[in-house]
PDB file of C-alpha atoms and ligand atoms in Angstrom:
ATOM      1  CA  MET Y 164      18.110 207.467-114.414  1.00  0.00           C
ATOM      2  CA  ALA Y 165      16.511 209.407-111.595  1.00  0.00           C
ATOM      3  CA  ILE Y 166      15.221 207.726-108.469  1.00  0.00           C
ATOM      4  CA  LEU Y 167      11.452 207.408-108.838  1.00  0.00           C
ATOM      5  CA  ILE Y 168       9.853 208.564-105.598  1.00  0.00           C
ATOM      6  CA  ASP Y 169       7.210 205.911-105.069  1.00  0.00           C
ATOM      7  CA  GLY Y 170       4.225 207.629-103.453  1.00  0.00           C
ATOM      8  CA  LYS Y 171       2.072 204.549-103.821  1.00  0.00           C
ATOM      9  CA  LYS Y 172       4.423 202.323-101.826  1.00  0.00           C
ATOM     10  CA  ILE Y 173       5.259 204.970 -99.225  1.00  0.00           C
ATOM     11  CA  SER Y 174       1.586 205.768 -98.668  1.00  0.00           C
ATOM     12  CA  THR Y 175       0.773 202.052 -98.257  1.00  0.00           C
ATOM     13  CA  ASP Y 176       3.638 201.712 -95.736  1.00  0.00           C
ATOM     14  CA  ILE Y 177       2.292 204.667 -93.725  1.00  0.00           C
ATOM     15  CA  LYS Y 178      -1.299 203.376 -93.867  1.00  0.00           C
ATOM     16  CA  ASP Y 179      -0.088 200.008 -92.553  1.00  0.00           C
ATOM     17  CA  GLU Y 180       1.694 201.782 -89.682  1.00  0.00           C
ATOM     18  CA  LEU Y 181      -1.475 203.766 -88.931  1.00  0.00           C
ATOM     19  CA  LYS Y 182      -3.543 200.565 -89.018  1.00  0.00           C
ATOM     20  CA  VAL Y 183      -1.434 199.188 -86.159  1.00  0.00           C
ATOM     21  CA  GLU Y 184      -1.945 202.406 -84.165  1.00  0.00           C
ATOM     22  CA  VAL Y 185      -5.716 202.339 -84.762  1.00  0.00           C
ATOM     23  CA  ALA Y 186      -5.819 198.719 -83.550  1.00  0.00           C
ATOM     24  CA  LYS Y 187      -3.954 199.765 -80.361  1.00  0.00           C
ATOM     25  CA  TYR Y 188      -6.530 202.494 -79.742  1.00  0.00           C
ATOM     26  CA  LYS Y 189      -9.318 199.960 -80.251  1.00  0.00           C
ATOM     27  CA  GLU Y 190      -7.731 197.702 -77.612  1.00  0.00           C
ATOM     28  CA  GLN Y 191      -8.003 200.638 -75.211  1.00  0.00           C
ATOM     29  CA  GLY Y 192     -11.684 201.028 -76.163  1.00  0.00           C
ATOM     30  CA  ILE Y 193     -11.040 204.169 -78.277  1.00  0.00           C
ATOM     31  CA  LYS Y 194     -12.835 204.286 -81.615  1.00  0.00           C
ATOM     32  CA  ILE Y 195     -11.935 206.938 -84.210  1.00  0.00           C
ATOM     33  CA  THR Y 196     -14.701 208.450 -86.345  1.00  0.00           C
ATOM     34  CA  MET Y 197     -14.452 210.948 -89.171  1.00  0.00           C
ATOM     35  CA  ALA Y 198     -17.360 212.907 -90.675  1.00  0.00           C
ATOM     36  CA  VAL Y 199     -17.042 213.482 -94.420  1.00  0.00           C
ATOM     37  CA  VAL Y 200     -19.293 216.236 -95.773  1.00  0.00           C
ATOM     38  CA  LYS Y 201     -19.910 216.722 -99.485  1.00  0.00           C
ATOM     39  CA  VAL Y 202     -22.221 219.345-100.968  1.00  0.00           C
ATOM     40  CA  GLY Y 203     -23.410 219.058-104.572  1.00  0.00           C
ATOM     41  CA  GLU Y 204     -22.610 216.693-107.402  1.00  0.00           C
ATOM     42  CA  ASP Y 205     -19.049 217.564-108.500  1.00  0.00           C
ATOM     43  CA  PRO Y 206     -17.770 214.259-110.015  1.00  0.00           C
ATOM     44  CA  ALA Y 207     -14.126 214.852-108.967  1.00  0.00           C
ATOM     45  CA  SER Y 208     -15.258 215.513-105.374  1.00  0.00           C
ATOM     46  CA  ALA Y 209     -17.254 212.277-105.419  1.00  0.00           C
ATOM     47  CA  VAL Y 210     -14.056 210.367-106.359  1.00  0.00           C
ATOM     48  CA  TYR Y 211     -11.991 212.121-103.637  1.00  0.00           C
ATOM     49  CA  VAL Y 212     -14.651 211.420-100.990  1.00  0.00           C
ATOM     50  CA  ARG Y 213     -14.826 207.762-102.015  1.00  0.00           C
ATOM     51  CA  ASN Y 214     -11.006 207.458-101.799  1.00  0.00           C
ATOM     52  CA  LYS Y 215     -11.039 209.001 -98.325  1.00  0.00           C
ATOM     53  CA  GLN Y 216     -13.750 206.600 -97.163  1.00  0.00           C
ATOM     54  CA  LYS Y 217     -11.814 203.634 -98.590  1.00  0.00           C
ATOM     55  CA  ALA Y 218      -8.652 204.754 -96.770  1.00  0.00           C
ATOM     56  CA  CYS Y 219     -10.630 205.039 -93.503  1.00  0.00           C
ATOM     57  CA  GLU Y 220     -11.950 201.525 -93.995  1.00  0.00           C
ATOM     58  CA  TYR Y 221      -8.432 200.192 -94.722  1.00  0.00           C
ATOM     59  CA  ILE Y 222      -6.914 201.500 -91.512  1.00  0.00           C
ATOM     60  CA  GLY Y 223      -9.970 200.876 -89.324  1.00  0.00           C
ATOM     61  CA  ILE Y 224     -11.380 204.377 -88.863  1.00  0.00           C
ATOM     62  CA  ASP Y 225     -15.184 204.748 -89.005  1.00  0.00           C
ATOM     63  CA  SER Y 226     -16.428 207.308 -91.499  1.00  0.00           C
ATOM     64  CA  VAL Y 227     -19.868 208.899 -91.558  1.00  0.00           C
ATOM     65  CA  ALA Y 228     -20.868 210.452 -94.891  1.00  0.00           C
ATOM     66  CA  TYR Y 229     -23.086 213.522 -95.238  1.00  0.00           C
ATOM     67  CA  GLU Y 230     -24.035 214.055 -98.885  1.00  0.00           C
ATOM     68  CA  LEU Y 231     -25.988 217.287 -99.157  1.00  0.00           C
ATOM     69  CA  PRO Y 232     -27.778 218.590-102.265  1.00  0.00           C
ATOM     70  CA  GLU Y 233     -26.291 221.456-104.316  1.00  0.00           C
ATOM     71  CA  GLU Y 234     -29.026 223.859-103.145  1.00  0.00           C
ATOM     72  CA  THR Y 235     -28.124 223.445 -99.431  1.00  0.00           C
ATOM     73  CA  SER Y 236     -27.821 226.922 -97.884  1.00  0.00           C
ATOM     74  CA  GLU Y 237     -24.719 228.161 -96.076  1.00  0.00           C
ATOM     75  CA  GLU Y 238     -26.792 228.330 -92.855  1.00  0.00           C
ATOM     76  CA  GLU Y 239     -27.820 224.684 -93.195  1.00  0.00           C
ATOM     77  CA  LEU Y 240     -24.212 223.602 -93.687  1.00  0.00           C
ATOM     78  CA  LEU Y 241     -23.109 225.714 -90.696  1.00  0.00           C
ATOM     79  CA  GLU Y 242     -25.830 224.031 -88.602  1.00  0.00           C
ATOM     80  CA  LEU Y 243     -24.494 220.592 -89.576  1.00  0.00           C
ATOM     81  CA  ILE Y 244     -20.916 221.635 -88.732  1.00  0.00           C
ATOM     82  CA  ASP Y 245     -22.083 222.957 -85.356  1.00  0.00           C
ATOM     83  CA  LYS Y 246     -23.789 219.631 -84.657  1.00  0.00           C
ATOM     84  CA  LEU Y 247     -20.643 217.692 -85.634  1.00  0.00           C
ATOM     85  CA  ASN Y 248     -18.438 220.018 -83.551  1.00  0.00           C
ATOM     86  CA  LYS Y 249     -20.546 219.193 -80.470  1.00  0.00           C
ATOM     87  CA  ASP Y 250     -20.807 215.463 -81.179  1.00  0.00           C
ATOM     88  CA  ASP Y 251     -18.314 213.609 -78.939  1.00  0.00           C
ATOM     89  CA  VAL Y 252     -18.340 210.579 -81.243  1.00  0.00           C
ATOM     90  CA  ILE Y 253     -16.879 212.603 -84.134  1.00  0.00           C
ATOM     91  CA  ASN Y 254     -13.080 213.102 -83.984  1.00  0.00           C
ATOM     92  CA  GLY Y 255     -12.476 214.679 -87.383  1.00  0.00           C
ATOM     93  CA  ILE Y 256     -14.587 216.774 -89.756  1.00  0.00           C
ATOM     94  CA  LEU Y 257     -13.756 217.013 -93.404  1.00  0.00           C
ATOM     95  CA  VAL Y 258     -15.686 219.307 -95.736  1.00  0.00           C
ATOM     96  CA  GLN Y 259     -14.838 218.433 -99.329  1.00  0.00           C
ATOM     97  CA  LEU Y 260     -13.838 221.422-101.461  1.00  0.00           C
ATOM     98  CA  PRO Y 261     -14.787 223.097-103.721  1.00  0.00           C
ATOM     99  CA  LEU Y 262     -18.132 224.086-102.223  1.00  0.00           C
ATOM    100  CA  PRO Y 263     -20.973 225.415-104.430  1.00  0.00           C
ATOM    101  CA  LYS Y 264     -20.485 229.037-105.508  1.00  0.00           C
ATOM    102  CA  HIS Y 265     -23.192 230.425-103.180  1.00  0.00           C
ATOM    103  CA  MET Y 266     -21.125 229.402-100.146  1.00  0.00           C
ATOM    104  CA  ASN Y 267     -18.168 231.232 -98.634  1.00  0.00           C
ATOM    105  CA  GLU Y 268     -15.483 228.585 -98.110  1.00  0.00           C
ATOM    106  CA  ASP Y 269     -13.619 230.684 -95.528  1.00  0.00           C
ATOM    107  CA  ILE Y 270     -16.731 231.004 -93.339  1.00  0.00           C
ATOM    108  CA  ILE Y 271     -17.370 227.269 -93.551  1.00  0.00           C
ATOM    109  CA  LEU Y 272     -13.770 226.214 -92.832  1.00  0.00           C
ATOM    110  CA  ASP Y 273     -13.490 228.681 -89.931  1.00  0.00           C
ATOM    111  CA  ALA Y 274     -16.634 227.154 -88.380  1.00  0.00           C
ATOM    112  CA  ILE Y 275     -15.024 223.729 -87.949  1.00  0.00           C
ATOM    113  CA  ASP Y 276     -13.756 223.136 -84.393  1.00  0.00           C
ATOM    114  CA  SER Y 277      -9.982 223.552 -84.809  1.00  0.00           C
ATOM    115  CA  LYS Y 278      -9.453 220.360 -82.761  1.00  0.00           C
ATOM    116  CA  LYS Y 279     -11.448 218.427 -85.396  1.00  0.00           C
ATOM    117  CA  ASP Y 280      -9.908 220.182 -88.410  1.00  0.00           C
ATOM    118  CA  VAL Y 281      -8.230 217.150 -89.989  1.00  0.00           C
ATOM    119  CA  ASP Y 282      -7.512 219.083 -93.210  1.00  0.00           C
ATOM    120  CA  GLY Y 283      -5.398 221.577 -91.234  1.00  0.00           C
ATOM    121  CA  PHE Y 284      -7.012 224.587 -92.968  1.00  0.00           C
ATOM    122  CA  HIS Y 285      -8.404 226.395 -89.884  1.00  0.00           C
ATOM    123  CA  PRO Y 286      -6.558 229.690 -89.222  1.00  0.00           C
ATOM    124  CA  ASN Y 287      -5.781 228.533 -85.640  1.00  0.00           C
ATOM    125  CA  ASN Y 288      -4.004 225.485 -87.008  1.00  0.00           C
ATOM    126  CA  VAL Y 289      -2.265 227.429 -89.777  1.00  0.00           C
ATOM    127  CA  GLY Y 290      -0.985 229.813 -87.076  1.00  0.00           C
ATOM    128  CA  LYS Y 291       0.184 226.944 -84.876  1.00  0.00           C
ATOM    129  CA  MET Y 292       2.024 225.411 -87.817  1.00  0.00           C
ATOM    130  CA  MET Y 293       3.728 228.769 -88.496  1.00  0.00           C
ATOM    131  CA  VAL Y 294       5.128 228.933 -84.975  1.00  0.00           C
ATOM    132  CA  GLY Y 295       6.024 225.234 -84.939  1.00  0.00           C
ATOM    133  CA  LYS Y 296       3.415 224.073 -82.372  1.00  0.00           C
ATOM    134  CA  GLU Y 297       2.020 220.590 -82.638  1.00  0.00           C
ATOM    135  CA  THR Y 298      -1.175 220.587 -84.684  1.00  0.00           C
ATOM    136  CA  PHE Y 299      -2.846 219.179 -87.787  1.00  0.00           C
ATOM    137  CA  LEU Y 300      -0.586 219.741 -90.788  1.00  0.00           C
ATOM    138  CA  PRO Y 301      -2.086 220.343 -94.241  1.00  0.00           C
ATOM    139  CA  CYS Y 302      -2.114 216.956 -95.906  1.00  0.00           C
ATOM    140  CA  THR Y 303      -0.413 217.511 -99.289  1.00  0.00           C
ATOM    141  CA  PRO Y 304       2.630 219.428 -97.949  1.00  0.00           C
ATOM    142  CA  ALA Y 305       2.985 217.068 -94.973  1.00  0.00           C
ATOM    143  CA  GLY Y 306       2.847 214.141 -97.406  1.00  0.00           C
ATOM    144  CA  ILE Y 307       5.646 215.663 -99.483  1.00  0.00           C
ATOM    145  CA  VAL Y 308       7.919 215.966 -96.437  1.00  0.00           C
ATOM    146  CA  GLU Y 309       7.245 212.274 -95.718  1.00  0.00           C
ATOM    147  CA  LEU Y 310       8.050 211.353 -99.341  1.00  0.00           C
ATOM    148  CA  LEU Y 311      11.375 213.192 -99.147  1.00  0.00           C
ATOM    149  CA  LYS Y 312      12.341 211.756 -95.754  1.00  0.00           C
ATOM    150  CA  ARG Y 313      11.378 208.200 -96.605  1.00  0.00           C
ATOM    151  CA  THR Y 314      13.376 208.420 -99.864  1.00  0.00           C
ATOM    152  CA  ASN Y 315      16.373 209.546 -97.751  1.00  0.00           C
ATOM    153  CA  ILE Y 316      16.667 212.904 -99.511  1.00  0.00           C
ATOM    154  CA  GLU Y 317      18.823 215.171 -97.355  1.00  0.00           C
ATOM    155  CA  LEU Y 318      16.976 218.378 -96.478  1.00  0.00           C
ATOM    156  CA  GLU Y 319      19.083 220.292 -93.961  1.00  0.00           C
ATOM    157  CA  GLY Y 320      20.813 223.322 -95.479  1.00  0.00           C
ATOM    158  CA  LYS Y 321      19.476 222.599 -98.986  1.00  0.00           C
ATOM    159  CA  GLU Y 322      18.107 225.224-101.362  1.00  0.00           C
ATOM    160  CA  CYS Y 323      14.373 224.567-101.779  1.00  0.00           C
ATOM    161  CA  VAL Y 324      12.329 226.464-104.352  1.00  0.00           C
ATOM    162  CA  VAL Y 325       8.531 226.170-104.127  1.00  0.00           C
ATOM    163  CA  ILE Y 326       6.626 227.335-107.216  1.00  0.00           C
ATOM    164  CA  GLY Y 327       3.060 228.278-106.171  1.00  0.00           C
ATOM    165  CA  ARG Y 328       1.792 230.164-103.124  1.00  0.00           C
ATOM    166  CA  SER Y 329      -1.692 228.769-102.552  1.00  0.00           C
ATOM    167  CA  ASN Y 330      -2.950 228.426 -98.980  1.00  0.00           C
ATOM    168  CA  ILE Y 331      -3.424 224.701 -99.485  1.00  0.00           C
ATOM    169  CA  VAL Y 332      -0.055 223.774-101.000  1.00  0.00           C
ATOM    170  CA  GLY Y 333       2.575 226.440-101.746  1.00  0.00           C
ATOM    171  CA  LYS Y 334       2.533 228.513 -98.526  1.00  0.00           C
ATOM    172  CA  PRO Y 335       2.345 225.670 -95.993  1.00  0.00           C
ATOM    173  CA  MET Y 336       4.848 223.675 -98.065  1.00  0.00           C
ATOM    174  CA  SER Y 337       7.354 226.501 -97.721  1.00  0.00           C
ATOM    175  CA  MET Y 338       6.860 226.614 -93.938  1.00  0.00           C
ATOM    176  CA  LEU Y 339       7.356 222.873 -93.560  1.00  0.00           C
ATOM    177  CA  MET Y 340      10.567 222.952 -95.631  1.00  0.00           C
ATOM    178  CA  LEU Y 341      11.806 225.829 -93.482  1.00  0.00           C
ATOM    179  CA  LYS Y 342      11.121 223.668 -90.427  1.00  0.00           C
ATOM    180  CA  GLU Y 343      13.320 221.005 -92.041  1.00  0.00           C
ATOM    181  CA  ASN Y 344      16.119 223.600 -92.168  1.00  0.00           C
ATOM    182  CA  CYS Y 345      16.025 224.193 -95.921  1.00  0.00           C
ATOM    183  CA  THR Y 346      16.736 227.635 -97.353  1.00  0.00           C
ATOM    184  CA  VAL Y 347      13.362 228.342 -98.950  1.00  0.00           C
ATOM    185  CA  THR Y 348      12.366 230.559-101.881  1.00  0.00           C
ATOM    186  CA  ILE Y 349       8.695 230.943-102.793  1.00  0.00           C
ATOM    187  CA  CYS Y 350       7.860 231.727-106.441  1.00  0.00           C
ATOM    188  CA  HIS Y 351       4.516 232.681-107.953  1.00  0.00           C
ATOM    189  CA  SER Y 352       2.903 234.105-111.067  1.00  0.00           C
ATOM    190  CA  ARG Y 353       4.624 237.506-110.633  1.00  0.00           C
ATOM    191  CA  THR Y 354       8.114 236.122-109.994  1.00  0.00           C
ATOM    192  CA  LYS Y 355      10.718 237.552-112.356  1.00  0.00           C
ATOM    193  CA  ASP Y 356      13.253 235.211-113.981  1.00  0.00           C
ATOM    194  CA  LEU Y 357      11.376 232.164-112.734  1.00  0.00           C
ATOM    195  CA  LYS Y 358      13.603 229.691-114.593  1.00  0.00           C
ATOM    196  CA  GLU Y 359      16.727 231.202-113.125  1.00  0.00           C
ATOM    197  CA  VAL Y 360      15.351 231.086-109.587  1.00  0.00           C
ATOM    198  CA  ALA Y 361      14.089 227.528-110.074  1.00  0.00           C
ATOM    199  CA  ARG Y 362      17.552 226.426-111.262  1.00  0.00           C
ATOM    200  CA  ARG Y 363      18.959 227.318-107.814  1.00  0.00           C
ATOM    201  CA  ALA Y 364      16.951 224.527-106.259  1.00  0.00           C
ATOM    202  CA  ASP Y 365      18.364 221.365-104.801  1.00  0.00           C
ATOM    203  CA  ILE Y 366      14.735 220.521-104.135  1.00  0.00           C
ATOM    204  CA  LEU Y 367      12.167 221.959-106.552  1.00  0.00           C
ATOM    205  CA  ILE Y 368       8.500 221.678-105.554  1.00  0.00           C
ATOM    206  CA  VAL Y 369       5.982 222.613-108.230  1.00  0.00           C
ATOM    207  CA  ALA Y 370       2.316 223.400-107.440  1.00  0.00           C
ATOM    208  CA  ILE Y 371       0.996 225.780-110.068  1.00  0.00           C
ATOM    209  CA  GLY Y 372      -1.823 223.919-111.797  1.00  0.00           C
ATOM    210  CA  LYS Y 373      -0.410 224.163-115.369  1.00  0.00           C
ATOM    211  CA  PRO Y 374       0.222 220.944-117.285  1.00  0.00           C
ATOM    212  CA  LYS Y 375       3.918 220.218-118.095  1.00  0.00           C
ATOM    213  CA  PHE Y 376       4.864 223.839-117.327  1.00  0.00           C
ATOM    214  CA  VAL Y 377       8.248 223.026-115.794  1.00  0.00           C
ATOM    215  CA  THR Y 378      10.628 221.916-118.538  1.00  0.00           C
ATOM    216  CA  ALA Y 379      14.288 220.810-118.387  1.00  0.00           C
ATOM    217  CA  ASP Y 380      15.568 224.410-118.421  1.00  0.00           C
ATOM    218  CA  PHE Y 381      13.967 225.058-114.971  1.00  0.00           C
ATOM    219  CA  VAL Y 382      15.977 222.286-113.350  1.00  0.00           C
ATOM    220  CA  LYS Y 383      19.545 222.094-112.040  1.00  0.00           C
ATOM    221  CA  ASP Y 384      21.387 218.833-112.761  1.00  0.00           C
ATOM    222  CA  GLY Y 385      20.906 216.494-109.832  1.00  0.00           C
ATOM    223  CA  ALA Y 386      17.919 218.312-108.289  1.00  0.00           C
ATOM    224  CA  THR Y 387      15.060 216.501-106.594  1.00  0.00           C
ATOM    225  CA  VAL Y 388      11.770 217.422-108.263  1.00  0.00           C
ATOM    226  CA  ILE Y 389       8.372 217.122-106.606  1.00  0.00           C
ATOM    227  CA  ASP Y 390       5.353 217.509-108.891  1.00  0.00           C
ATOM    228  CA  VAL Y 391       2.100 218.383-107.102  1.00  0.00           C
ATOM    229  CA  GLY Y 392       0.033 219.109-110.225  1.00  0.00           C
ATOM    230  CA  ILE Y 393      -2.464 216.679-111.621  1.00  0.00           C
ATOM    231  CA  HIS Y 394      -4.191 217.082-114.991  1.00  0.00           C
ATOM    232  CA  ARG Y 395      -6.113 214.820-117.326  1.00  0.00           C
ATOM    233  CA  MET Y 396      -4.792 215.144-120.893  1.00  0.00           C
ATOM    234  CA  GLU Y 397      -6.852 214.813-124.063  1.00  0.00           C
ATOM    235  CA  ASN Y 398      -5.630 211.228-124.530  1.00  0.00           C
ATOM    236  CA  GLY Y 399      -7.133 210.385-121.120  1.00  0.00           C
ATOM    237  CA  LYS Y 400      -3.729 209.995-119.394  1.00  0.00           C
ATOM    238  CA  LEU Y 401      -2.698 211.983-116.310  1.00  0.00           C
ATOM    239  CA  CYS Y 402       0.205 214.411-116.213  1.00  0.00           C
ATOM    240  CA  GLY Y 403       1.634 216.878-113.713  1.00  0.00           C
ATOM    241  CA  ASP Y 404       2.920 220.464-113.697  1.00  0.00           C
ATOM    242  CA  VAL Y 405       6.347 219.067-114.646  1.00  0.00           C
ATOM    243  CA  ASP Y 406       7.261 217.731-118.088  1.00  0.00           C
ATOM    244  CA  PHE Y 407       8.391 214.362-116.752  1.00  0.00           C
ATOM    245  CA  GLU Y 408      10.039 213.080-119.969  1.00  0.00           C
ATOM    246  CA  GLN Y 409      12.250 216.187-120.210  1.00  0.00           C
ATOM    247  CA  VAL Y 410      13.058 216.626-116.536  1.00  0.00           C
ATOM    248  CA  GLU Y 411      13.599 213.034-115.354  1.00  0.00           C
ATOM    249  CA  PRO Y 412      17.000 212.561-117.067  1.00  0.00           C
ATOM    250  CA  LYS Y 413      18.380 215.664-115.267  1.00  0.00           C
ATOM    251  CA  ALA Y 414      16.969 214.921-111.836  1.00  0.00           C
ATOM    252  CA  TYR Y 415      18.466 213.021-108.912  1.00  0.00           C
ATOM    253  CA  ALA Y 416      14.971 211.991-107.831  1.00  0.00           C
ATOM    254  CA  ILE Y 417      11.470 212.806-109.085  1.00  0.00           C
ATOM    255  CA  THR Y 418       7.830 212.039-108.305  1.00  0.00           C
ATOM    256  CA  PRO Y 419       5.756 210.524-111.109  1.00  0.00           C
ATOM    257  CA  VAL Y 420       2.165 211.552-111.893  1.00  0.00           C
ATOM    258  CA  PRO Y 421       0.183 209.499-111.075  1.00  0.00           C
ATOM    259  CA  GLY Y 422       1.708 207.600-108.145  1.00  0.00           C
ATOM    260  CA  GLY Y 423       3.793 210.380-106.568  1.00  0.00           C
ATOM    261  CA  VAL Y 424       2.287 213.105-104.390  1.00  0.00           C
ATOM    262  CA  GLY Y 425      -1.361 212.139-105.049  1.00  0.00           C
ATOM    263  CA  PRO Y 426      -1.630 209.017-102.846  1.00  0.00           C
ATOM    264  CA  MET Y 427       0.094 210.824 -99.940  1.00  0.00           C
ATOM    265  CA  THR Y 428      -2.639 213.429 -99.482  1.00  0.00           C
ATOM    266  CA  VAL Y 429      -5.306 210.940 -98.391  1.00  0.00           C
ATOM    267  CA  THR Y 430      -2.783 209.036 -96.292  1.00  0.00           C
ATOM    268  CA  MET Y 431      -1.779 212.146 -94.352  1.00  0.00           C
ATOM    269  CA  LEU Y 432      -5.467 212.863 -93.788  1.00  0.00           C
ATOM    270  CA  MET Y 433      -5.631 209.483 -92.061  1.00  0.00           C
ATOM    271  CA  ALA Y 434      -2.570 210.440 -89.978  1.00  0.00           C
ATOM    272  CA  ASN Y 435      -4.421 213.619 -88.945  1.00  0.00           C
ATOM    273  CA  CYS Y 436      -7.475 211.579 -87.901  1.00  0.00           C
ATOM    274  CA  LEU Y 437      -5.247 209.697 -85.478  1.00  0.00           C
ATOM    275  CA  ARG Y 438      -3.655 212.936 -84.315  1.00  0.00           C
ATOM    276  CA  SER Y 439      -7.164 214.293 -83.588  1.00  0.00           C
ATOM    277  CA  VAL Y 440      -7.536 211.733 -80.786  1.00  0.00           C
ATOM    278  CA  GLU Y 441      -4.282 212.925 -79.180  1.00  0.00           C
ATOM    279  CA  LEU Y 442      -5.148 216.612 -79.604  1.00  0.00           C
ATOM    280  CA  GLN Y 443      -8.676 216.184 -78.233  1.00  0.00           C
ATOM    281  CA  ASN Y 444      -7.497 214.324 -75.153  1.00  0.00           C
ATOM    282  CA  ARG Y 445      -5.218 217.155 -74.051  1.00  0.00           C
TER     283      ARG Y 445
HETATM  284  P1  NAD S 214      -3.787 227.288-107.061  1.00  0.00           P
HETATM  285  O1  NAD S 214      -4.364 227.545-108.415  1.00  0.00           O
HETATM  286  O2  NAD S 214      -4.546 227.654-105.853  1.00  0.00           O
HETATM  287  O3  NAD S 214      -2.371 228.038-106.970  1.00  0.00           O
HETATM  288  C1  NAD S 214      -1.494 228.050-108.029  1.00  0.00           C
HETATM  289  C2  NAD S 214      -0.292 228.878-107.658  1.00  0.00           C
HETATM  290  O4  NAD S 214       0.622 228.823-108.738  1.00  0.00           O
HETATM  291  C3  NAD S 214      -0.596 230.350-107.391  1.00  0.00           C
HETATM  292  O5  NAD S 214      -0.009 230.703-106.155  1.00  0.00           O
HETATM  293  C4  NAD S 214       0.090 231.107-108.531  1.00  0.00           C
HETATM  294  O6  NAD S 214       0.736 232.286-108.092  1.00  0.00           O
HETATM  295  C5  NAD S 214       1.111 230.117-109.034  1.00  0.00           C
HETATM  296  N1  NAD S 214       1.274 230.237-110.477  1.00  0.00           N
HETATM  297  C6  NAD S 214       0.316 230.159-111.429  1.00  0.00           C
HETATM  298  N2  NAD S 214       0.854 230.350-112.646  1.00  0.00           N
HETATM  299  C7  NAD S 214       2.171 230.541-112.461  1.00  0.00           C
HETATM  300  C8  NAD S 214       3.252 230.796-113.330  1.00  0.00           C
HETATM  301  N3  NAD S 214       3.087 230.902-114.642  1.00  0.00           N
HETATM  302  N4  NAD S 214       4.472 230.962-112.792  1.00  0.00           N
HETATM  303  C9  NAD S 214       4.668 230.875-111.462  1.00  0.00           C
HETATM  304  N5  NAD S 214       3.682 230.629-110.584  1.00  0.00           N
HETATM  305  C10 NAD S 214       2.446 230.464-111.086  1.00  0.00           C
HETATM  306  O7  NAD S 214      -3.378 225.746-107.086  1.00  0.00           O
HETATM  307  P2  NAD S 214      -3.114 224.690-105.887  1.00  0.00           P
HETATM  308  O8  NAD S 214      -4.372 224.397-105.151  1.00  0.00           O
HETATM  309  O9  NAD S 214      -1.903 225.077-105.114  1.00  0.00           O
HETATM  310  O10 NAD S 214      -2.787 223.392-106.775  1.00  0.00           O
HETATM  311  C11 NAD S 214      -1.711 223.360-107.690  1.00  0.00           C
HETATM  312  C12 NAD S 214      -1.759 222.058-108.467  1.00  0.00           C
HETATM  313  O11 NAD S 214      -1.628 220.965-107.564  1.00  0.00           O
HETATM  314  C13 NAD S 214      -3.058 221.798-109.218  1.00  0.00           C
HETATM  315  O12 NAD S 214      -2.754 221.106-110.416  1.00  0.00           O
HETATM  316  C14 NAD S 214      -3.841 220.899-108.290  1.00  0.00           C
HETATM  317  O13 NAD S 214      -4.755 220.065-108.983  1.00  0.00           O
HETATM  318  C15 NAD S 214      -2.731 220.086-107.693  1.00  0.00           C
HETATM  319  N6  NAD S 214      -3.009 219.563-106.353  1.00  0.00           N
HETATM  320  C16 NAD S 214      -2.744 218.241-106.160  1.00  0.00           C
HETATM  321  C17 NAD S 214      -2.916 217.692-104.899  1.00  0.00           C
HETATM  322  C18 NAD S 214      -2.582 216.253-104.708  1.00  0.00           C
HETATM  323  O14 NAD S 214      -3.006 215.662-103.733  1.00  0.00           O
HETATM  324  N7  NAD S 214      -1.796 215.667-105.597  1.00  0.00           N
HETATM  325  C19 NAD S 214      -3.399 218.464-103.847  1.00  0.00           C
HETATM  326  C20 NAD S 214      -3.649 219.824-104.072  1.00  0.00           C
HETATM  327  C21 NAD S 214      -3.434 220.352-105.328  1.00  0.00           C
END
């Protein structure tokens, strides 16, 4: 049986560590405040925003919610971001994606002060991550590195295959695994012989957004498999991009869905909120 990488427990451990750090800041008179901006009525976004606010509450960070109507113009949202950028009380700004179709997400994300960019999506921060400078790291990939390290999975010198090259998961994930001294291969929808490439992996990270796409024949015996995907099936249950039932018996370690990567994303956002205080005081 594979080791089940317990994202729920690891994320609770990290949140408890962060709670202690927040309390230390409070003793020094430093309060941490995050602005959470949501535009429109997307039900999934409402759940994500609520989870982020709950996590803030748990570790002792103040959160201020801005819930704007669907018809908000891009200019109005940019005005709010400008106000939050200039507000000394606000340490981190999070704009929940996706935004309504009439808005250009790149313009909005670029407008956030890079020192308050707790999602780590601003091009300045992406660039800093690329060259290994200290900055906000994108939450899902950073959470995966924590999962691997805290499960004592050896990374140095290992073959890591990342399937997916999105700006939010696949690309930054590959950079962070490179930083951990893995030999990294990035696969995507045009990759030839995907199964063969995937079977090279000691560590296989899957972020493609296709339910149960990765079956046993993608996986080398004894590989560690990280499943980023999350999908609701017709029976109401959640599943990932990996066919867990097929792959688990072959794996050395594997993340379940739910309870694997998912809980880490919000937790790493909290870690970035704390980092914002350090980065802003430089
Ligand atoms: P995306 O749609 O932006 O990117 C998908 C990537 O997969 C693309 O780069 C594409 O080239 C690649 N791809 C698609 N089909 C492929 C195929 N047949 N073969 C090889 N590569 C293929 O998705 P994303 O934002 O990176 O998210 C991926 C999944 O992870 C989604 O299910 C999403 O819901 C989930 N996700 C979960 C979390 C979390 O916190 N657990 C966070 C972000 C994303």
